[in-house]
PDB file of C-alpha atoms in Angstrom:
ATOM      1  CA  MET I 778     -10.276  14.505 -10.596  1.00 67.00           C
ATOM      2  CA  ILE I 779      -7.987  12.434  -8.175  1.00 80.00           C
ATOM      3  CA  GLY I 780      -9.355  11.057  -5.194  1.00 86.00           C
ATOM      4  CA  ARG I 781      -7.570   7.757  -3.845  1.00 89.00           C
ATOM      5  CA  LEU I 782      -4.528   6.432  -5.239  1.00 92.00           C
ATOM      6  CA  ALA I 783      -2.963   2.903  -4.614  1.00 93.00           C
ATOM      7  CA  GLY I 784       0.293   1.857  -5.553  1.00 93.00           C
ATOM      8  CA  GLU I 785       4.317   0.945  -4.606  1.00 95.00           C
ATOM      9  CA  VAL I 786       6.301   3.948  -3.025  1.00 95.00           C
ATOM     10  CA  VAL I 787       8.869   4.553  -5.301  1.00 96.00           C
ATOM     11  CA  ASP I 788      10.656   7.557  -2.938  1.00 95.00           C
ATOM     12  CA  VAL I 789      10.427  10.156   0.665  1.00 95.00           C
ATOM     13  CA  GLU I 790      11.395  13.307   0.140  1.00 93.00           C
ATOM     14  CA  ALA I 791      10.870  15.209   3.894  1.00 89.00           C
ATOM     15  CA  ALA I 792       7.568  17.028   1.830  1.00 93.00           C
ATOM     16  CA  HIS I 793       6.231  14.346  -0.867  1.00 95.00           C
ATOM     17  CA  ALA I 794       6.218  11.076  -2.088  1.00 95.00           C
ATOM     18  CA  LEU I 795       6.124   9.325  -5.461  1.00 96.00           C
ATOM     19  CA  ILE I 796       3.848   6.680  -5.852  1.00 95.00           C
ATOM     20  CA  ASP I 797       4.231   4.434  -8.943  1.00 95.00           C
ATOM     21  CA  VAL I 798       0.397   3.336 -10.038  1.00 93.00           C
ATOM     22  CA  GLY I 799       0.469   1.283 -13.309  1.00 90.00           C
ATOM     23  CA  GLY I 800       3.767   2.571 -14.514  1.00 91.00           C
ATOM     24  CA  VAL I 801       2.890   6.596 -13.797  1.00 93.00           C
ATOM     25  CA  GLY I 802       4.319   8.349 -10.884  1.00 94.00           C
ATOM     26  CA  TYR I 803       2.697  10.861  -8.751  1.00 95.00           C
ATOM     27  CA  VAL I 804       4.239  12.940  -7.160  1.00 95.00           C
ATOM     28  CA  VAL I 805       1.911  13.335  -3.451  1.00 96.00           C
ATOM     29  CA  ARG I 806       2.803  16.425  -1.020  1.00 96.00           C
ATOM     30  CA  MET I 807       1.783  14.684   2.347  1.00 95.00           C
ATOM     31  CA  GLY I 808       2.677  15.771   6.413  1.00 94.00           C
ATOM     32  CA  ALA I 809       5.861  14.225   7.828  1.00 92.00           C
ATOM     33  CA  ARG I 810       3.668  12.560  10.597  1.00 89.00           C
ATOM     34  CA  THR I 811       1.817  10.722   6.931  1.00 92.00           C
ATOM     35  CA  LEU I 812       5.217  10.779   5.484  1.00 94.00           C
ATOM     36  CA  ASP I 813       7.226   8.574   8.406  1.00 91.00           C
ATOM     37  CA  ARG I 814       4.378   5.815   7.742  1.00 91.00           C
ATOM     38  CA  LEU I 815       5.527   4.795   4.358  1.00 92.00           C
ATOM     39  CA  SER I 816       8.869   2.466   3.258  1.00 91.00           C
ATOM     40  CA  PRO I 817       9.791   2.096  -0.231  1.00 94.00           C
ATOM     41  CA  GLY I 818       9.333  -0.499  -2.077  1.00 94.00           C
ATOM     42  CA  HIS I 819       6.039  -1.334  -0.293  1.00 94.00           C
ATOM     43  CA  SER I 820       2.978  -0.771  -1.542  1.00 93.00           C
ATOM     44  CA  ALA I 821       0.376   2.016   0.081  1.00 92.00           C
ATOM     45  CA  VAL I 822      -3.897   3.725  -0.796  1.00 93.00           C
ATOM     46  CA  VAL I 823      -3.695   7.394  -0.921  1.00 93.00           C
ATOM     47  CA  GLN I 824      -6.696   8.772  -0.067  1.00 93.00           C
ATOM     48  CA  VAL I 825      -5.720  12.615  -2.456  1.00 93.00           C
ATOM     49  CA  GLU I 826      -6.904  15.700  -1.990  1.00 93.00           C
ATOM     50  CA  SER I 827      -6.564  17.219  -5.439  1.00 90.00           C
ATOM     51  CA  ARG I 828      -5.353  21.455  -5.977  1.00 87.00           C
ATOM     52  CA  TRP I 829      -5.396  23.523  -8.163  1.00 83.00           C
ATOM     53  CA  SER I 830      -3.359  27.081  -7.687  1.00 77.00           C
ATOM     54  CA  GLU I 831      -2.296  29.892  -9.493  1.00 77.00           C
ATOM     55  CA  ALA I 832       1.343  29.991  -9.657  1.00 76.00           C
ATOM     56  CA  GLU I 833       2.117  26.151  -9.081  1.00 74.00           C
ATOM     57  CA  GLY I 834      -0.045  25.007 -10.879  1.00 81.00           C
ATOM     58  CA  PRO I 835      -2.414  21.058  -9.756  1.00 86.00           C
ATOM     59  CA  SER I 836      -0.901  19.478  -6.778  1.00 91.00           C
ATOM     60  CA  LEU I 837      -1.919  16.310  -5.022  1.00 94.00           C
ATOM     61  CA  TYR I 838      -1.694  15.678  -1.141  1.00 95.00           C
ATOM     62  CA  GLY I 839      -2.175  12.646   0.458  1.00 95.00           C
ATOM     63  CA  PHE I 840      -3.397  11.189   3.598  1.00 95.00           C
ATOM     64  CA  LEU I 841      -3.619   7.597   5.079  1.00 91.00           C
ATOM     65  CA  THR I 842      -7.114   7.781   6.667  1.00 91.00           C
ATOM     66  CA  ARG I 843     -10.504   9.176   5.252  1.00 91.00           C
ATOM     67  CA  GLU I 844     -10.280  11.318   8.668  1.00 91.00           C
ATOM     68  CA  GLU I 845      -7.439  12.972   8.151  1.00 93.00           C
ATOM     69  CA  ARG I 846      -8.414  14.555   4.191  1.00 92.00           C
ATOM     70  CA  SER I 847     -11.921  15.343   5.723  1.00 92.00           C
ATOM     71  CA  ALA I 848      -9.977  17.340   8.617  1.00 92.00           C
ATOM     72  CA  PHE I 849      -7.368  18.579   5.709  1.00 94.00           C
ATOM     73  CA  VAL I 850     -10.092  20.038   3.421  1.00 92.00           C
ATOM     74  CA  THR I 851     -12.222  21.834   7.074  1.00 92.00           C
ATOM     75  CA  LEU I 852      -8.908  23.439   7.918  1.00 94.00           C
ATOM     76  CA  THR I 853      -9.147  24.845   4.277  1.00 92.00           C
ATOM     77  CA  ALA I 854     -12.361  26.390   4.496  1.00 91.00           C
ATOM     78  CA  VAL I 855     -10.519  28.502   7.804  1.00 91.00           C
ATOM     79  CA  GLN I 856      -9.443  32.261   5.960  1.00 90.00           C
ATOM     80  CA  GLY I 857      -5.935  32.338   6.475  1.00 91.00           C
ATOM     81  CA  VAL I 858      -5.362  28.480   6.215  1.00 93.00           C
ATOM     82  CA  GLY I 859      -3.149  26.891   3.369  1.00 92.00           C
ATOM     83  CA  PRO I 860      -2.997  23.700   2.318  1.00 93.00           C
ATOM     84  CA  LYS I 861       0.689  24.095   4.283  1.00 93.00           C
ATOM     85  CA  ALA I 862      -0.525  24.979   7.580  1.00 94.00           C
ATOM     86  CA  ALA I 863      -3.170  22.736   7.433  1.00 95.00           C
ATOM     87  CA  LEU I 864      -0.693  19.871   6.761  1.00 95.00           C
ATOM     88  CA  SER I 865       1.393  21.410   9.803  1.00 95.00           C
ATOM     89  CA  VAL I 866      -1.648  21.183  11.782  1.00 95.00           C
ATOM     90  CA  LEU I 867      -2.525  17.868  11.109  1.00 94.00           C
ATOM     91  CA  ASP I 868       1.048  16.641  11.406  1.00 93.00           C
ATOM     92  CA  ILE I 869       0.600  17.577  15.364  1.00 92.00           C
ATOM     93  CA  LEU I 870      -2.704  17.408  16.232  1.00 92.00           C
ATOM     94  CA  PRO I 871      -4.607  14.276  14.072  1.00 91.00           C
ATOM     95  CA  PRO I 872      -8.083  14.847  13.728  1.00 90.00           C
ATOM     96  CA  ALA I 873      -9.755  13.405  16.597  1.00 88.00           C
ATOM     97  CA  ASP I 874      -7.176  15.151  19.020  1.00 90.00           C
ATOM     98  CA  LEU I 875      -7.581  18.613  16.767  1.00 92.00           C
ATOM     99  CA  ALA I 876     -11.168  18.060  17.901  1.00 89.00           C
ATOM    100  CA  ALA I 877     -10.439  17.579  21.743  1.00 88.00           C
ATOM    101  CA  ALA I 878      -8.466  21.241  21.150  1.00 89.00           C
ATOM    102  CA  VAL I 879     -11.007  22.868  19.582  1.00 90.00           C
ATOM    103  CA  ALA I 880     -14.043  21.331  21.968  1.00 87.00           C
ATOM    104  CA  ARG I 881     -11.323  22.891  24.669  1.00 87.00           C
ATOM    105  CA  GLU I 882     -10.603  26.672  23.053  1.00 87.00           C
ATOM    106  CA  ASP I 883      -7.174  25.413  23.311  1.00 91.00           C
ATOM    107  CA  LYS I 884      -5.680  27.880  20.957  1.00 91.00           C
ATOM    108  CA  ALA I 885      -2.218  27.232  22.647  1.00 93.00           C
ATOM    109  CA  ALA I 886      -2.178  23.877  21.416  1.00 93.00           C
ATOM    110  CA  VAL I 887      -3.099  24.682  17.300  1.00 93.00           C
ATOM    111  CA  GLY I 888      -0.578  27.544  17.844  1.00 93.00           C
ATOM    112  CA  ARG I 889       2.495  24.611  17.980  1.00 92.00           C
ATOM    113  CA  ALA I 890       2.249  23.489  14.821  1.00 92.00           C
ATOM    114  CA  ASN I 891       5.024  24.770  11.703  1.00 90.00           C
ATOM    115  CA  GLY I 892       3.503  28.256   9.978  1.00 89.00           C
ATOM    116  CA  VAL I 893       0.740  28.879  12.915  1.00 92.00           C
ATOM    117  CA  GLY I 894       0.345  32.093  14.853  1.00 92.00           C
ATOM    118  CA  PRO I 895      -1.394  32.973  18.202  1.00 92.00           C
ATOM    119  CA  LYS I 896      -3.657  34.806  15.292  1.00 93.00           C
ATOM    120  CA  LEU I 897      -4.454  32.656  13.017  1.00 94.00           C
ATOM    121  CA  ALA I 898      -4.443  29.587  15.426  1.00 93.00           C
ATOM    122  CA  LEU I 899      -8.049  31.661  17.464  1.00 93.00           C
ATOM    123  CA  ARG I 900      -9.282  31.442  14.007  1.00 93.00           C
ATOM    124  CA  ILE I 901      -9.021  28.337  13.219  1.00 93.00           C
ATOM    125  CA  VAL I 902      -9.997  27.695  17.012  1.00 91.00           C
ATOM    126  CA  VAL I 903     -13.168  29.703  16.858  1.00 91.00           C
ATOM    127  CA  GLU I 904     -13.620  28.850  12.713  1.00 91.00           C
ATOM    128  CA  LEU I 905     -13.718  25.408  13.362  1.00 90.00           C
ATOM    129  CA  LYS I 906     -17.304  25.045  15.969  1.00 83.00           C
ATOM    130  CA  GLY I 907     -19.558  23.249  14.794  1.00 76.00           C
ATOM    131  CA  LYS I 908     -18.048  22.339  11.849  1.00 74.00           C
ATOM    132  CA  PRO I 909     -17.841  18.449  10.853  1.00 63.00           C
ATOM    133  CA  LEU I 910     -14.463  16.433  10.980  1.00 60.00           C
ATOM    134  CA  GLY I 911     -13.310  13.310   9.919  1.00 54.00           C
ATOM    135  CA  ALA I 912     -13.574  12.931  14.327  1.00 48.00           C
ATOM    136  CA  GLY I 913     -17.137  13.254  14.193  1.00 47.00           C
ATOM    137  CA  LEU I 914     -19.197  16.845  14.685  1.00 43.00           C
ATOM    138  CA  LEU I 915     -16.550  19.791  17.050  1.00 44.00           C
ATOM    139  CA  ALA I 916     -18.202  20.526  19.838  1.00 41.00           C
ATOM    140  CA  THR I 917     -19.752  23.255  20.795  1.00 40.00           C
ATOM    141  CA  ALA I 918     -21.364  25.120  23.893  1.00 39.00           C
ATOM    142  CA  PRO I 919     -23.766  22.377  25.002  1.00 41.00           C
ATOM    143  CA  SER I 920     -27.097  23.089  25.371  1.00 38.00           C
ATOM    144  CA  PRO I 921     -27.949  24.102  29.274  1.00 41.00           C
ATOM    145  CA  GLY I 922     -28.416  21.907  31.797  1.00 41.00           C
ATOM    146  CA  VAL I 923     -26.654  19.224  29.731  1.00 39.00           C
ATOM    147  CA  PRO I 924     -23.349  19.340  30.302  1.00 40.00           C
ATOM    148  CA  ALA I 925     -19.998  18.922  28.172  1.00 39.00           C
ATOM    149  CA  THR I 926     -18.766  16.177  26.757  1.00 38.00           C
ATOM    150  CA  VAL I 927     -14.765  16.409  25.718  1.00 37.00           C
ATOM    151  CA  PRO I 928     -12.059  14.285  24.229  1.00 40.00           C
ATOM    152  CA  PRO I 929      -9.219  13.772  26.508  1.00 45.00           C
ATOM    153  CA  PRO I 930      -6.668  14.255  24.326  1.00 48.00           C
ATOM    154  CA  SER I 931      -4.146  11.090  23.410  1.00 59.00           C
ATOM    155  CA  SER I 932      -1.400  10.541  25.751  1.00 66.00           C
ATOM    156  CA  SER I 933       1.038  10.175  22.886  1.00 72.00           C
ATOM    157  CA  GLY I 934      -0.026  13.822  21.968  1.00 69.00           C
ATOM    158  CA  GLU I 935       0.400  15.119  25.355  1.00 69.00           C
ATOM    159  CA  ALA I 936       3.676  12.812  25.156  1.00 72.00           C
ATOM    160  CA  THR I 937       4.343  14.704  22.349  1.00 73.00           C
ATOM    161  CA  ALA I 938       4.110  18.100  23.364  1.00 67.00           C
ATOM    162  CA  ALA I 939       6.314  17.857  25.698  1.00 68.00           C
ATOM    163  CA  LEU I 940       8.932  16.349  24.276  1.00 65.00           C
ATOM    164  CA  MET I 941       8.473  18.932  21.462  1.00 67.00           C
ATOM    165  CA  GLN I 942       8.587  21.751  24.403  1.00 61.00           C
ATOM    166  CA  LEU I 943      11.795  20.625  26.001  1.00 68.00           C
ATOM    167  CA  GLY I 944      13.215  21.998  22.273  1.00 69.00           C
ATOM    168  CA  LEU I 945      12.867  18.436  20.653  1.00 69.00           C
ATOM    169  CA  ALA I 946      11.476  18.639  16.534  1.00 73.00           C
ATOM    170  CA  GLU I 947       7.927  17.523  16.244  1.00 67.00           C
ATOM    171  CA  PRO I 948       8.914  14.456  13.346  1.00 73.00           C
ATOM    172  CA  LEU I 949      11.837  13.457  16.882  1.00 78.00           C
ATOM    173  CA  ALA I 950       9.892  13.797  19.349  1.00 76.00           C
ATOM    174  CA  ARG I 951       6.944  11.989  18.199  1.00 78.00           C
ATOM    175  CA  ARG I 952       9.236   8.787  16.677  1.00 84.00           C
ATOM    176  CA  ALA I 953      10.738   8.660  20.162  1.00 85.00           C
ATOM    177  CA  VAL I 954       7.089   8.343  21.857  1.00 83.00           C
ATOM    178  CA  GLU I 955       5.710   5.848  19.834  1.00 84.00           C
ATOM    179  CA  ALA I 956       8.797   3.164  19.697  1.00 87.00           C
ATOM    180  CA  ALA I 957       8.178   4.693  23.896  1.00 85.00           C
ATOM    181  CA  ALA I 958       4.422   3.062  23.427  1.00 85.00           C
ATOM    182  CA  ALA I 959       5.674  -0.378  22.035  1.00 85.00           C
ATOM    183  CA  ARG I 960       8.240  -1.230  23.851  1.00 85.00           C
ATOM    184  CA  LEU I 961       5.493   0.329  27.526  1.00 83.00           C
ATOM    185  CA  GLY I 962       2.272  -1.345  25.294  1.00 78.00           C
ATOM    186  CA  ALA I 963      -0.545  -1.616  25.882  1.00 69.00           C
ATOM    187  CA  ASP I 964      -2.364   2.432  27.435  1.00 72.00           C
ATOM    188  CA  PRO I 965       1.611   3.469  29.126  1.00 74.00           C
ATOM    189  CA  GLU I 966       0.691   6.168  32.420  1.00 79.00           C
ATOM    190  CA  LEU I 967       1.998   9.626  30.616  1.00 74.00           C
ATOM    191  CA  GLY I 968       4.726  10.192  32.953  1.00 77.00           C
ATOM    192  CA  ALA I 969       6.189   6.966  32.025  1.00 81.00           C
ATOM    193  CA  LEU I 970       5.495   7.481  28.484  1.00 80.00           C
ATOM    194  CA  ILE I 971       7.386  10.918  28.796  1.00 82.00           C
ATOM    195  CA  LYS I 972      10.554   9.472  30.437  1.00 83.00           C
ATOM    196  CA  ALA I 973      10.370   6.237  28.159  1.00 85.00           C
ATOM    197  CA  ALA I 974      10.099   8.352  25.332  1.00 83.00           C
ATOM    198  CA  LEU I 975      13.282  10.705  25.987  1.00 84.00           C
ATOM    199  CA  GLN I 976      15.332   7.903  26.401  1.00 85.00           C
ATOM    200  CA  GLU I 977      13.832   6.547  23.341  1.00 84.00           C
ATOM    201  CA  SER I 978      15.814  10.204  21.771  1.00 80.00           C
ATOM    202  CA  GLY I 979      19.248  10.553  24.369  1.00 77.00           C
ATOM    203  CA  ARG I 980      17.922  13.495  26.207  1.00 62.00           C
TER     204      ARG I 980
END
């Protein structure tokens, strides 16, 4: 079983990357957010989850961090969540943001992922309660007398969601937010970040 690949990125397609390791090319399926961070001709270290299905045989799914791989494994353990849906969830909710959404029981945030309807989003939120994730243990109901602590969603995640609600595709929204954040500097105010991201997107 392959758990890690270190080599040169040969090609990046819509749903996978081709990585050369010692003269052997591996086709690794990835989410859009991960693929956007790879560049052909550059080296990369990819955390890999190997899967096998009757229809497609062996498949490799790649991530740039162990936390994302762990979150992928946890998501695909939920009934009805296949690898494609899990990648879609992680495209809009990195592990820490996913943990926050589950803690808030925010099925709407999970349901923004492509291929994840309201019923499946609710199942993900319910079944992930208390499950380990790369970002830590997902929150459960607090003990009596103990205040709940819920990690806040990131400004970038909220800004990306706001642009998506305005009709931008998720990869375009995310790239615009990243460019705006780089221009504004550390910890920009959410409203300013959204405004700058809209300018970056040409809206």
